[in-house]
Amino acid sequence: MATASFASANASKRPSHGNSLTSFDLPDNCTDSGVGAMLPIFLNDLRRNYDDQDLVEVVLELEDDSIVVCSVTAPTSNNANLDENGAPTPTEGFLSRSLSATTRIRRKFPWLRSSSSRTSSDVDDPTISAREAMKMKAKLVRTKSSAQRALGGLRFINKTTGTSEANDLWKKVESRFEALANDGLLAREDFGECIGMADSKEFAVGVFDALARRRRQKTGKITKAELYDFWLQISDQSFDARLQIFFDMADINEDGRITRDEVQELIMLSASANKLSKLKEQAEEYASLIMEELDSENLGYIELWQLETLLLQRDTYMNYSRPLSTASVGWSQNLSTFRPKNVVRKVSCTLKYLILENWQKGWILLLWIMAMGWLFAWKFNQYRQRAAFQVMGYCLTTAKGAAETLKLNFALILLPVCRNMLTWLRSTRARLFIPFDDNINFHKLIAWAIAIGILLHAGNHLACDFPRLINSTSEKFALISSDFNNARKPTYKDLLTGVEGITGISMVILMTIVFTLATRSFRKDGVKLPAPFNRLTGFNAFWYSHHLLAVVYVLLLVHGTFLIFVHKWQEKTTWMYISVPLFLYIAERSLRISRSEHYSVKILKASVLPGDVFSLIMSKPNGFKYKSGQYIFLQCPSISQFEWHPFSITSAPGDNYLSVHIRTVGDWTQELKRVFTEDNGSTCVIGRAKFGRVKHVDQTGLPRLIVDGPYGAPAQDYRNYDVLLLVGLGIGATPFISILRDLLDNTRTLEDQMDSNTETSRSDDSQTSIASSSSSNGKKKPQRSTSAHLYWVTRDPGSFEWFKGVMNEVAEIDQKGQIEMHNYLTSVYEEGDARSTLITMVQALNHAKHGVDILSGTRVRTHFARPNWKEVFAKIALKHPYATIGVFYCGMPVLAKELKKLSHELTHKTSTRFEFHKEYF
């Protein structure tokens, strides 16, 4: 694109102004076109036919496929138009001459009519003339870059529609046409599904009607040829073409003007396409906001160039947003600088990533595997030296070696679920070399090792050494007859019905039940069974079946006591392995029971929130101390006296209450919601129990709620990092709300100390005093974190109501931009899609006018679709060089892998260190 004036010899991107008309030359790439041949002739004709009094300067923009008249101005060097100070003075008739020249140019060359200049040249009334002058003075310079940015906000089909991609897309549309068409005609209602807008059929119908009006058609059906014509228009890469379609969707009466009612209809259409019912209800208010901004003359309508102005100035409006909701500097830096330069560097970075990521887990697993291997080999060789080896061979040694590893694993599997012990260890230096975040994964891994050990141990006994024993000769049996009290050779039935056989088979059966119901498919209710077997699926079945392990441990002690080939008590080592872990676990459960009786709380407030979520605000029990990021277990005896469910704490440690936010996803949470949000004045039966029982009701008449905890979670270590990156999906944002509240409390405390120190140490050298007090406060700073970035991704716009108060509090208190909050609504089409373009414009305008986001109702702007995580991490790395950033994530496991990978990639490619942690609640 080039810009030229009458006084310029060559077109350039910036016009050079002059006071005389000269010959006009176009760029080389335009000289062969009709424009290049006709425009110089006309301009030279103007020079010959107008005297100096009629001279004007016309600034043009030469684009790829059009010429735009930017402005028509009088020569500033004409002394007749200068005042005594040399400033230009308004000349009578200048505006009419300028407009007259513009009109003559456009009449002579109709193709010069800019898409941003839709006003009729036939209208000569003063009002429209003044409006035309205002448009010229707006100085809207549509540079190529700004037009491309605007183009991204009017995408009907796809981000890029090159020739090859466009052909592929059309083939898909064509195949859908064949499936949907009836008698070769596609119905208006099926247009959206045909072009790929199946989930936005109402919006697609609006596009259909706009394109049909262009053809002067009022039809409900189109042919394939007409569909192809429509397709070419909506897939056009031209900014003008897309803007015109968008304008025509609102301009129902085709008068080139959009009224407030038409803007409102278009807002409602966009809100419907994005399933934003609240925005749909406020469409009238936002339509008035747009008209107030664009229709400053109160004419009751806006034109295409005004809509274009709003679209191109969206970024300007968004600059009024607070730093906590806008992109930081360095956001657009080329991310290729973070990529390894060569294969060797790439391999070294990968190896470095694997080592730093897995060294904690690695040494634990290595130690565990080495312990099992050593125990297996030790016991294997021990039995190989015994007489029983002559009878049963390697079947016996393998079974006994596997039994030794089972003793170790039955002891270790209890430790990862001792929550109080792990919570205490998290606060010690043990966290530096033990991966406490993977305690549940280690628990599951040990369970798999136990399953393999059972197969080796029980399988070798039942299928190998027992048959070899009963089939052995009398001479060989005589070698081990003393182990059977010199009795006759046992039968297979004798071996199975003995104490060892009965306890062993019982353990195998019980553990098969426990392991099966603990699998993900059964635990997550993924297996559908007919009644009454459907009770075997779900969390309750998993929870209750796990308590069968108490019986297994009793059987294990008995089984390890009545050994056939071991008679000395010091060689019966089963109790030695499991006594200490079992004692710790029993103490753990006893502490939970006693503490839960002491931590009975009073419900202060229960609120029902959008998105099947409710919040409970409870009194804080005496002596109950916790850290932000930790979680508690709740039990409601009226529902079940055995079920405990974990929930993240959303209140700050400094608050005088406890709060949790609970999503109703199961029968227990649904009953809990009914218990505390419905009238419980009368005795009624809900779910499992009657609420009329006195011992299950507190002094307020509500059912009792018992708290157990707090328990450690990865997020509680947030103080160990310079910067926090908190990523929550849906209800997964709950553990991070407490962290934000704690950061705000610390900010208040520091500010109060700063104010106090400043007042008491005020002197003539006030700046030195403030600096010294700040330094002293910095040394006493209770935490290391100085900045936090929260990225909350959700599907339901109503979710923003959950923590609306916290977001407003952050915006009110955090004047230094310490906390950045970014809301992402995935149910809305990404910014750039035509279906969300008007919503984006309204959002930007409302945020600039009132400082409030139209979707969240807070000062934090809501982004559309999913974040580009690579850009997010790169931005934070650029903003916080040489910092250690703690990445805390709570959500779906699939995204956790991506964030974990990005954390380590950028750790090795930038000066910033990322450490990833995944929350489980």
mmCIF file of C-alpha atoms in Angstrom, residues 453-772:
data_model
loop_
_atom_site.group_PDB
_atom_site.id
_atom_site.type_symbol
_atom_site.label_atom_id
_atom_site.label_comp_id
_atom_site.label_asym_id
_atom_site.label_seq_id
_atom_site.Cartn_x
_atom_site.Cartn_y
_atom_site.Cartn_z
ATOM 1 C CA GLY A 453 4.358 -59.839 43.900
ATOM 2 C CA ILE A 454 1.094 -61.637 44.622
ATOM 3 C CA LEU A 455 1.112 -63.187 41.151
ATOM 4 C CA LEU A 456 4.673 -64.455 41.637
ATOM 5 C CA HIS A 457 4.167 -65.622 45.193
ATOM 6 C CA ALA A 458 0.693 -67.179 45.028
ATOM 7 C CA GLY A 459 1.110 -68.317 41.432
ATOM 8 C CA ASN A 460 4.331 -70.231 42.132
ATOM 9 C CA HIS A 461 2.841 -71.801 45.248
ATOM 10 C CA LEU A 462 -0.410 -72.927 43.662
ATOM 11 C CA ALA A 463 0.817 -73.880 40.221
ATOM 12 C CA CYS A 464 4.413 -75.008 40.773
ATOM 13 C CA ASP A 465 5.855 -75.893 44.170
ATOM 14 C CA PHE A 466 2.666 -77.349 45.697
ATOM 15 C CA PRO A 467 2.264 -79.827 42.795
ATOM 16 C CA ARG A 468 5.991 -80.692 42.986
ATOM 17 C CA LEU A 469 5.684 -81.285 46.742
ATOM 18 C CA ILE A 470 2.707 -83.645 46.579
ATOM 19 C CA ASN A 471 4.255 -85.511 43.636
ATOM 20 C CA SER A 472 7.712 -85.828 45.175
ATOM 21 C CA THR A 473 9.210 -89.225 45.995
ATOM 22 C CA SER A 474 9.389 -90.526 49.557
ATOM 23 C CA GLU A 475 13.154 -90.082 49.598
ATOM 24 C CA LYS A 476 12.951 -86.394 48.678
ATOM 25 C CA PHE A 477 10.027 -85.732 51.029
ATOM 26 C CA ALA A 478 12.060 -87.253 53.855
ATOM 27 C CA LEU A 479 14.428 -84.270 53.512
ATOM 28 C CA ILE A 480 11.676 -81.853 54.626
ATOM 29 C CA SER A 481 9.381 -84.129 56.625
ATOM 30 C CA SER A 482 10.489 -82.426 59.836
ATOM 31 C CA ASP A 483 8.853 -79.234 58.585
ATOM 32 C CA PHE A 484 5.562 -81.139 58.554
ATOM 33 C CA ASN A 485 6.084 -82.618 62.069
ATOM 34 C CA ASN A 486 7.249 -85.911 60.513
ATOM 35 C CA ALA A 487 3.690 -86.538 59.359
ATOM 36 C CA ARG A 488 2.625 -88.042 56.118
ATOM 37 C CA LYS A 489 3.100 -86.158 52.892
ATOM 38 C CA PRO A 490 0.314 -83.551 52.593
ATOM 39 C CA THR A 491 -2.211 -83.514 49.816
ATOM 40 C CA TYR A 492 -3.069 -80.479 47.707
ATOM 41 C CA LYS A 493 -6.253 -80.043 49.782
ATOM 42 C CA ASP A 494 -4.215 -80.141 53.002
ATOM 43 C CA LEU A 495 -2.027 -77.334 51.754
ATOM 44 C CA LEU A 496 -5.007 -75.162 50.765
ATOM 45 C CA THR A 497 -7.023 -75.775 53.953
ATOM 46 C CA GLY A 498 -4.140 -75.097 56.309
ATOM 47 C CA VAL A 499 -3.704 -71.785 58.099
ATOM 48 C CA GLU A 500 -1.298 -70.498 55.459
ATOM 49 C CA GLY A 501 -3.540 -71.611 52.605
ATOM 50 C CA ILE A 502 -6.739 -70.126 54.003
ATOM 51 C CA THR A 503 -5.153 -66.788 54.969
ATOM 52 C CA GLY A 504 -3.275 -66.552 51.663
ATOM 53 C CA ILE A 505 -6.299 -67.261 49.480
ATOM 54 C CA SER A 506 -8.455 -64.897 51.569
ATOM 55 C CA MET A 507 -5.932 -62.090 51.109
ATOM 56 C CA VAL A 508 -5.816 -62.676 47.363
ATOM 57 C CA ILE A 509 -9.608 -62.492 47.094
ATOM 58 C CA LEU A 510 -9.917 -59.358 49.237
ATOM 59 C CA MET A 511 -7.101 -57.558 47.461
ATOM 60 C CA THR A 512 -8.545 -58.436 44.064
ATOM 61 C CA ILE A 513 -11.765 -56.692 45.123
ATOM 62 C CA VAL A 514 -9.896 -53.689 46.509
ATOM 63 C CA PHE A 515 -7.639 -53.264 43.472
ATOM 64 C CA THR A 516 -10.493 -53.671 40.980
ATOM 65 C CA LEU A 517 -12.749 -51.092 42.609
ATOM 66 C CA ALA A 518 -9.802 -48.708 42.942
ATOM 67 C CA THR A 519 -9.155 -48.603 39.209
ATOM 68 C CA ARG A 520 -10.038 -45.360 37.463
ATOM 69 C CA SER A 521 -12.915 -46.825 35.460
ATOM 70 C CA PHE A 522 -14.669 -48.091 38.599
ATOM 71 C CA ARG A 523 -13.700 -45.168 40.850
ATOM 72 C CA LYS A 524 -14.871 -42.550 38.340
ATOM 73 C CA ASP A 525 -18.125 -44.440 37.684
ATOM 74 C CA GLY A 526 -16.988 -45.208 34.140
ATOM 75 C CA VAL A 527 -18.262 -48.790 34.249
ATOM 76 C CA LYS A 528 -22.016 -49.108 33.825
ATOM 77 C CA LEU A 529 -23.434 -52.164 35.578
ATOM 78 C CA PRO A 530 -27.074 -53.218 35.998
ATOM 79 C CA ALA A 531 -28.758 -52.908 39.386
ATOM 80 C CA PRO A 532 -27.895 -53.866 42.077
ATOM 81 C CA PHE A 533 -24.282 -54.247 40.850
ATOM 82 C CA ASN A 534 -24.157 -50.535 39.967
ATOM 83 C CA ARG A 535 -23.386 -49.962 43.643
ATOM 84 C CA LEU A 536 -19.947 -51.422 42.967
ATOM 85 C CA THR A 537 -18.927 -48.363 40.962
ATOM 86 C CA GLY A 538 -18.228 -44.807 42.054
ATOM 87 C CA PHE A 539 -16.251 -43.183 44.822
ATOM 88 C CA ASN A 540 -18.279 -44.761 47.640
ATOM 89 C CA ALA A 541 -17.487 -48.270 46.474
ATOM 90 C CA PHE A 542 -13.816 -47.357 46.226
ATOM 91 C CA TRP A 543 -13.818 -45.752 49.662
ATOM 92 C CA TYR A 544 -15.577 -48.545 51.530
ATOM 93 C CA SER A 545 -13.724 -51.359 49.761
ATOM 94 C CA HIS A 546 -10.394 -49.824 50.715
ATOM 95 C CA HIS A 547 -11.243 -50.461 54.349
ATOM 96 C CA LEU A 548 -11.085 -54.190 53.614
ATOM 97 C CA LEU A 549 -7.323 -53.726 53.756
ATOM 98 C CA ALA A 550 -7.600 -53.634 57.555
ATOM 99 C CA VAL A 551 -8.667 -57.296 57.383
ATOM 100 C CA VAL A 552 -5.859 -57.992 54.922
ATOM 101 C CA TYR A 553 -3.242 -56.729 57.393
ATOM 102 C CA VAL A 554 -4.622 -58.959 60.137
ATOM 103 C CA LEU A 555 -4.516 -61.936 57.779
ATOM 104 C CA LEU A 556 -0.997 -60.964 56.713
ATOM 105 C CA LEU A 557 0.246 -61.102 60.317
ATOM 106 C CA VAL A 558 -1.360 -64.502 60.804
ATOM 107 C CA HIS A 559 -0.051 -65.731 57.469
ATOM 108 C CA GLY A 560 3.479 -64.642 58.365
ATOM 109 C CA THR A 561 3.313 -66.380 61.721
ATOM 110 C CA PHE A 562 2.325 -69.906 60.601
ATOM 111 C CA LEU A 563 5.097 -70.520 58.086
ATOM 112 C CA ILE A 564 5.839 -74.081 57.049
ATOM 113 C CA PHE A 565 9.581 -73.880 56.570
ATOM 114 C CA VAL A 566 10.376 -71.254 59.281
ATOM 115 C CA HIS A 567 10.149 -72.124 62.973
ATOM 116 C CA LYS A 568 12.272 -69.564 64.836
ATOM 117 C CA TRP A 569 10.376 -66.409 65.817
ATOM 118 C CA GLN A 570 13.215 -64.066 64.828
ATOM 119 C CA GLU A 571 13.042 -65.453 61.262
ATOM 120 C CA LYS A 572 9.337 -64.656 60.991
ATOM 121 C CA THR A 573 9.929 -61.080 59.910
ATOM 122 C CA THR A 574 6.504 -59.988 58.658
ATOM 123 C CA TRP A 575 5.670 -58.142 61.876
ATOM 124 C CA MET A 576 9.054 -56.434 61.773
ATOM 125 C CA TYR A 577 8.324 -54.912 58.395
ATOM 126 C CA ILE A 578 4.828 -53.611 59.008
ATOM 127 C CA SER A 579 4.787 -52.809 62.737
ATOM 128 C CA VAL A 580 6.177 -49.256 62.522
ATOM 129 C CA PRO A 581 4.210 -48.135 59.414
ATOM 130 C CA LEU A 582 1.082 -49.755 60.781
ATOM 131 C CA PHE A 583 1.561 -47.982 64.104
ATOM 132 C CA LEU A 584 2.007 -44.650 62.289
ATOM 133 C CA TYR A 585 -1.107 -45.218 60.244
ATOM 134 C CA ILE A 586 -3.195 -46.211 63.280
ATOM 135 C CA ALA A 587 -1.941 -43.110 65.096
ATOM 136 C CA GLU A 588 -2.836 -41.054 62.016
ATOM 137 C CA ARG A 589 -6.397 -42.354 61.957
ATOM 138 C CA SER A 590 -6.780 -41.924 65.707
ATOM 139 C CA LEU A 591 -5.612 -38.311 65.443
ATOM 140 C CA ARG A 592 -8.138 -37.666 62.692
ATOM 141 C CA ILE A 593 -10.982 -39.095 64.776
ATOM 142 C CA SER A 594 -10.089 -37.178 67.923
ATOM 143 C CA ARG A 595 -9.431 -33.939 66.068
ATOM 144 C CA SER A 596 -12.624 -34.179 64.032
ATOM 145 C CA GLU A 597 -14.674 -34.396 67.205
ATOM 146 C CA HIS A 598 -12.949 -31.224 68.419
ATOM 147 C CA TYR A 599 -13.269 -29.396 65.087
ATOM 148 C CA SER A 600 -17.041 -29.280 64.818
ATOM 149 C CA VAL A 601 -17.809 -25.971 63.088
ATOM 150 C CA LYS A 602 -20.736 -23.602 62.940
ATOM 151 C CA ILE A 603 -22.091 -22.610 59.531
ATOM 152 C CA LEU A 604 -22.081 -18.826 59.233
ATOM 153 C CA LYS A 605 -23.294 -18.526 55.657
ATOM 154 C CA ALA A 606 -24.221 -20.786 52.775
ATOM 155 C CA SER A 607 -24.548 -19.318 49.269
ATOM 156 C CA VAL A 608 -25.746 -20.911 46.058
ATOM 157 C CA LEU A 609 -23.584 -19.788 43.134
ATOM 158 C CA PRO A 610 -23.922 -20.228 39.369
ATOM 159 C CA GLY A 611 -22.490 -23.303 37.725
ATOM 160 C CA ASP A 612 -23.681 -25.904 40.298
ATOM 161 C CA VAL A 613 -21.407 -24.467 42.974
ATOM 162 C CA PHE A 614 -22.180 -23.406 46.520
ATOM 163 C CA SER A 615 -19.963 -21.870 49.169
ATOM 164 C CA LEU A 616 -19.851 -22.502 52.898
ATOM 165 C CA ILE A 617 -18.459 -19.978 55.362
ATOM 166 C CA MET A 618 -17.748 -21.625 58.713
ATOM 167 C CA SER A 619 -16.469 -20.538 62.077
ATOM 168 C CA LYS A 620 -12.780 -21.256 62.579
ATOM 169 C CA PRO A 621 -12.206 -23.799 65.383
ATOM 170 C CA ASN A 622 -9.944 -22.794 68.243
ATOM 171 C CA GLY A 623 -6.338 -23.600 67.493
ATOM 172 C CA PHE A 624 -7.025 -24.333 63.828
ATOM 173 C CA LYS A 625 -4.032 -23.038 61.851
ATOM 174 C CA TYR A 626 -3.389 -23.545 58.184
ATOM 175 C CA LYS A 627 -1.448 -22.219 55.216
ATOM 176 C CA SER A 628 -2.837 -20.929 51.947
ATOM 177 C CA GLY A 629 -3.048 -23.734 49.425
ATOM 178 C CA GLN A 630 -3.885 -26.439 51.960
ATOM 179 C CA TYR A 631 -7.139 -28.404 52.068
ATOM 180 C CA ILE A 632 -9.500 -29.906 54.625
ATOM 181 C CA PHE A 633 -11.824 -32.894 54.817
ATOM 182 C CA LEU A 634 -15.492 -32.393 55.593
ATOM 183 C CA GLN A 635 -17.938 -34.888 57.071
ATOM 184 C CA CYS A 636 -21.653 -34.467 57.583
ATOM 185 C CA PRO A 637 -22.789 -37.251 59.949
ATOM 186 C CA SER A 638 -26.403 -36.723 58.901
ATOM 187 C CA ILE A 639 -25.492 -37.843 55.395
ATOM 188 C CA SER A 640 -22.862 -40.449 56.250
ATOM 189 C CA GLN A 641 -20.852 -41.123 59.390
ATOM 190 C CA PHE A 642 -17.999 -42.651 57.401
ATOM 191 C CA GLU A 643 -17.498 -40.464 54.329
ATOM 192 C CA TRP A 644 -14.915 -37.674 54.323
ATOM 193 C CA HIS A 645 -14.429 -35.473 51.258
ATOM 194 C CA PRO A 646 -11.517 -33.082 50.553
ATOM 195 C CA PHE A 647 -11.992 -29.401 49.623
ATOM 196 C CA SER A 648 -9.492 -26.608 49.140
ATOM 197 C CA ILE A 649 -9.605 -23.741 51.629
ATOM 198 C CA THR A 650 -10.481 -20.457 49.923
ATOM 199 C CA SER A 651 -10.147 -18.164 52.947
ATOM 200 C CA ALA A 652 -6.832 -16.613 53.944
ATOM 201 C CA PRO A 653 -4.957 -17.758 57.080
ATOM 202 C CA GLY A 654 -5.526 -14.329 58.606
ATOM 203 C CA ASP A 655 -9.315 -14.503 58.254
ATOM 204 C CA ASN A 656 -11.403 -15.299 61.303
ATOM 205 C CA TYR A 657 -13.470 -17.838 59.388
ATOM 206 C CA LEU A 658 -13.073 -20.835 57.076
ATOM 207 C CA SER A 659 -14.560 -20.924 53.590
ATOM 208 C CA VAL A 660 -14.790 -23.562 50.896
ATOM 209 C CA HIS A 661 -16.367 -23.607 47.442
ATOM 210 C CA ILE A 662 -17.967 -26.927 46.511
ATOM 211 C CA ARG A 663 -19.081 -28.103 43.092
ATOM 212 C CA THR A 664 -22.025 -30.513 43.141
ATOM 213 C CA VAL A 665 -20.742 -33.412 41.073
ATOM 214 C CA GLY A 666 -21.811 -36.405 43.167
ATOM 215 C CA ASP A 667 -24.585 -37.639 45.415
ATOM 216 C CA TRP A 668 -22.794 -36.584 48.611
ATOM 217 C CA THR A 669 -22.200 -32.997 47.482
ATOM 218 C CA GLN A 670 -25.741 -32.757 46.136
ATOM 219 C CA GLU A 671 -27.144 -33.811 49.490
ATOM 220 C CA LEU A 672 -24.803 -31.436 51.305
ATOM 221 C CA LYS A 673 -26.083 -28.582 49.159
ATOM 222 C CA ARG A 674 -29.687 -29.465 49.951
ATOM 223 C CA VAL A 675 -28.895 -29.739 53.642
ATOM 224 C CA PHE A 676 -27.480 -26.228 53.990
ATOM 225 C CA THR A 677 -29.405 -24.317 51.337
ATOM 226 C CA GLU A 678 -32.943 -25.622 51.861
ATOM 227 C CA ASP A 679 -35.336 -25.363 54.795
ATOM 228 C CA ASN A 680 -34.387 -27.942 57.384
ATOM 229 C CA GLY A 681 -36.884 -26.924 60.034
ATOM 230 C CA SER A 682 -38.830 -30.143 59.838
ATOM 231 C CA THR A 683 -37.616 -33.693 60.166
ATOM 232 C CA CYS A 684 -37.071 -35.108 56.711
ATOM 233 C CA VAL A 685 -35.265 -37.879 54.969
ATOM 234 C CA ILE A 686 -32.667 -36.919 52.421
ATOM 235 C CA GLY A 687 -30.409 -39.559 51.027
ATOM 236 C CA ARG A 688 -28.934 -41.797 53.691
ATOM 237 C CA ALA A 689 -30.128 -40.445 57.041
ATOM 238 C CA LYS A 690 -32.765 -38.523 58.975
ATOM 239 C CA PHE A 691 -31.909 -34.981 59.951
ATOM 240 C CA GLY A 692 -34.163 -35.087 62.964
ATOM 241 C CA ARG A 693 -31.584 -36.891 65.040
ATOM 242 C CA VAL A 694 -30.462 -34.707 67.927
ATOM 243 C CA LYS A 695 -26.794 -35.707 67.859
ATOM 244 C CA HIS A 696 -26.574 -34.795 64.202
ATOM 245 C CA VAL A 697 -27.912 -31.268 64.674
ATOM 246 C CA ASP A 698 -25.978 -28.281 66.017
ATOM 247 C CA GLN A 699 -27.267 -25.469 68.199
ATOM 248 C CA THR A 700 -28.569 -23.536 65.194
ATOM 249 C CA GLY A 701 -30.748 -26.394 64.021
ATOM 250 C CA LEU A 702 -28.545 -27.157 61.039
ATOM 251 C CA PRO A 703 -26.903 -30.551 60.587
ATOM 252 C CA ARG A 704 -23.436 -30.839 62.104
ATOM 253 C CA LEU A 705 -20.403 -30.384 59.898
ATOM 254 C CA ILE A 706 -17.073 -31.776 61.058
ATOM 255 C CA VAL A 707 -13.684 -30.600 59.796
ATOM 256 C CA ASP A 708 -10.503 -32.629 59.597
ATOM 257 C CA GLY A 709 -7.224 -31.032 58.661
ATOM 258 C CA PRO A 710 -5.524 -29.003 57.453
ATOM 259 C CA TYR A 711 -3.480 -31.147 55.108
ATOM 260 C CA GLY A 712 -0.513 -30.278 52.968
ATOM 261 C CA ALA A 713 -0.732 -29.594 49.253
ATOM 262 C CA PRO A 714 1.805 -28.428 46.668
ATOM 263 C CA ALA A 715 0.439 -24.877 46.662
ATOM 264 C CA GLN A 716 1.315 -24.333 50.321
ATOM 265 C CA ASP A 717 4.954 -23.895 49.251
ATOM 266 C CA TYR A 718 4.153 -20.779 47.224
ATOM 267 C CA ARG A 719 6.209 -18.610 49.606
ATOM 268 C CA ASN A 720 9.390 -20.250 48.343
ATOM 269 C CA TYR A 721 9.187 -18.559 44.933
ATOM 270 C CA ASP A 722 9.861 -15.067 43.654
ATOM 271 C CA VAL A 723 6.899 -15.116 41.259
ATOM 272 C CA LEU A 724 3.773 -17.274 41.146
ATOM 273 C CA LEU A 725 1.988 -18.557 38.054
ATOM 274 C CA LEU A 726 -1.352 -19.965 39.189
ATOM 275 C CA VAL A 727 -3.406 -21.850 36.609
ATOM 276 C CA GLY A 728 -6.875 -23.043 37.554
ATOM 277 C CA LEU A 729 -9.511 -24.722 35.394
ATOM 278 C CA GLY A 730 -13.063 -24.151 36.606
ATOM 279 C CA ILE A 731 -13.382 -25.087 40.255
ATOM 280 C CA GLY A 732 -9.617 -25.711 40.174
ATOM 281 C CA ALA A 733 -9.091 -22.026 40.947
ATOM 282 C CA THR A 734 -10.174 -22.570 44.569
ATOM 283 C CA PRO A 735 -6.752 -23.369 46.097
ATOM 284 C CA PHE A 736 -5.314 -20.202 44.567
ATOM 285 C CA ILE A 737 -7.956 -17.827 45.906
ATOM 286 C CA SER A 738 -6.598 -18.335 49.396
ATOM 287 C CA ILE A 739 -3.108 -17.507 48.106
ATOM 288 C CA LEU A 740 -4.328 -14.269 46.519
ATOM 289 C CA ARG A 741 -6.090 -13.292 49.719
ATOM 290 C CA ASP A 742 -2.962 -14.024 51.713
ATOM 291 C CA LEU A 743 -0.871 -11.905 49.327
ATOM 292 C CA LEU A 744 -3.332 -9.051 49.738
ATOM 293 C CA ASP A 745 -3.220 -9.366 53.526
ATOM 294 C CA ASN A 746 0.570 -9.221 53.445
ATOM 295 C CA THR A 747 0.395 -6.214 51.135
ATOM 296 C CA ARG A 748 -1.878 -4.419 53.596
ATOM 297 C CA THR A 749 0.449 -5.264 56.466
ATOM 298 C CA LEU A 750 3.520 -4.010 54.631
ATOM 299 C CA GLU A 751 1.752 -0.807 53.598
ATOM 300 C CA ASP A 752 0.618 -0.196 57.175
ATOM 301 C CA GLN A 753 4.188 -0.734 58.391
ATOM 302 C CA MET A 754 5.490 1.557 55.684
ATOM 303 C CA ASP A 755 3.038 4.277 56.675
ATOM 304 C CA SER A 756 3.881 3.854 60.347
ATOM 305 C CA ASN A 757 7.638 3.905 59.801
ATOM 306 C CA THR A 758 7.359 6.863 57.446
ATOM 307 C CA GLU A 759 5.386 8.913 59.968
ATOM 308 C CA THR A 760 7.669 8.123 62.899
ATOM 309 C CA SER A 761 10.914 8.582 60.967
ATOM 310 C CA ARG A 762 9.895 11.647 58.950
ATOM 311 C CA SER A 763 12.757 14.074 58.599
ATOM 312 C CA ASP A 764 14.168 16.589 56.150
ATOM 313 C CA ASP A 765 15.737 13.762 54.160
ATOM 314 C CA SER A 766 12.413 11.971 53.796
ATOM 315 C CA GLN A 767 13.446 9.896 50.827
ATOM 316 C CA THR A 768 16.376 8.392 52.728
ATOM 317 C CA SER A 769 14.128 7.590 55.654
ATOM 318 C CA ILE A 770 11.530 5.881 53.508
ATOM 319 C CA ALA A 771 14.191 3.871 51.702
ATOM 320 C CA SER A 772 15.764 2.705 54.943
#
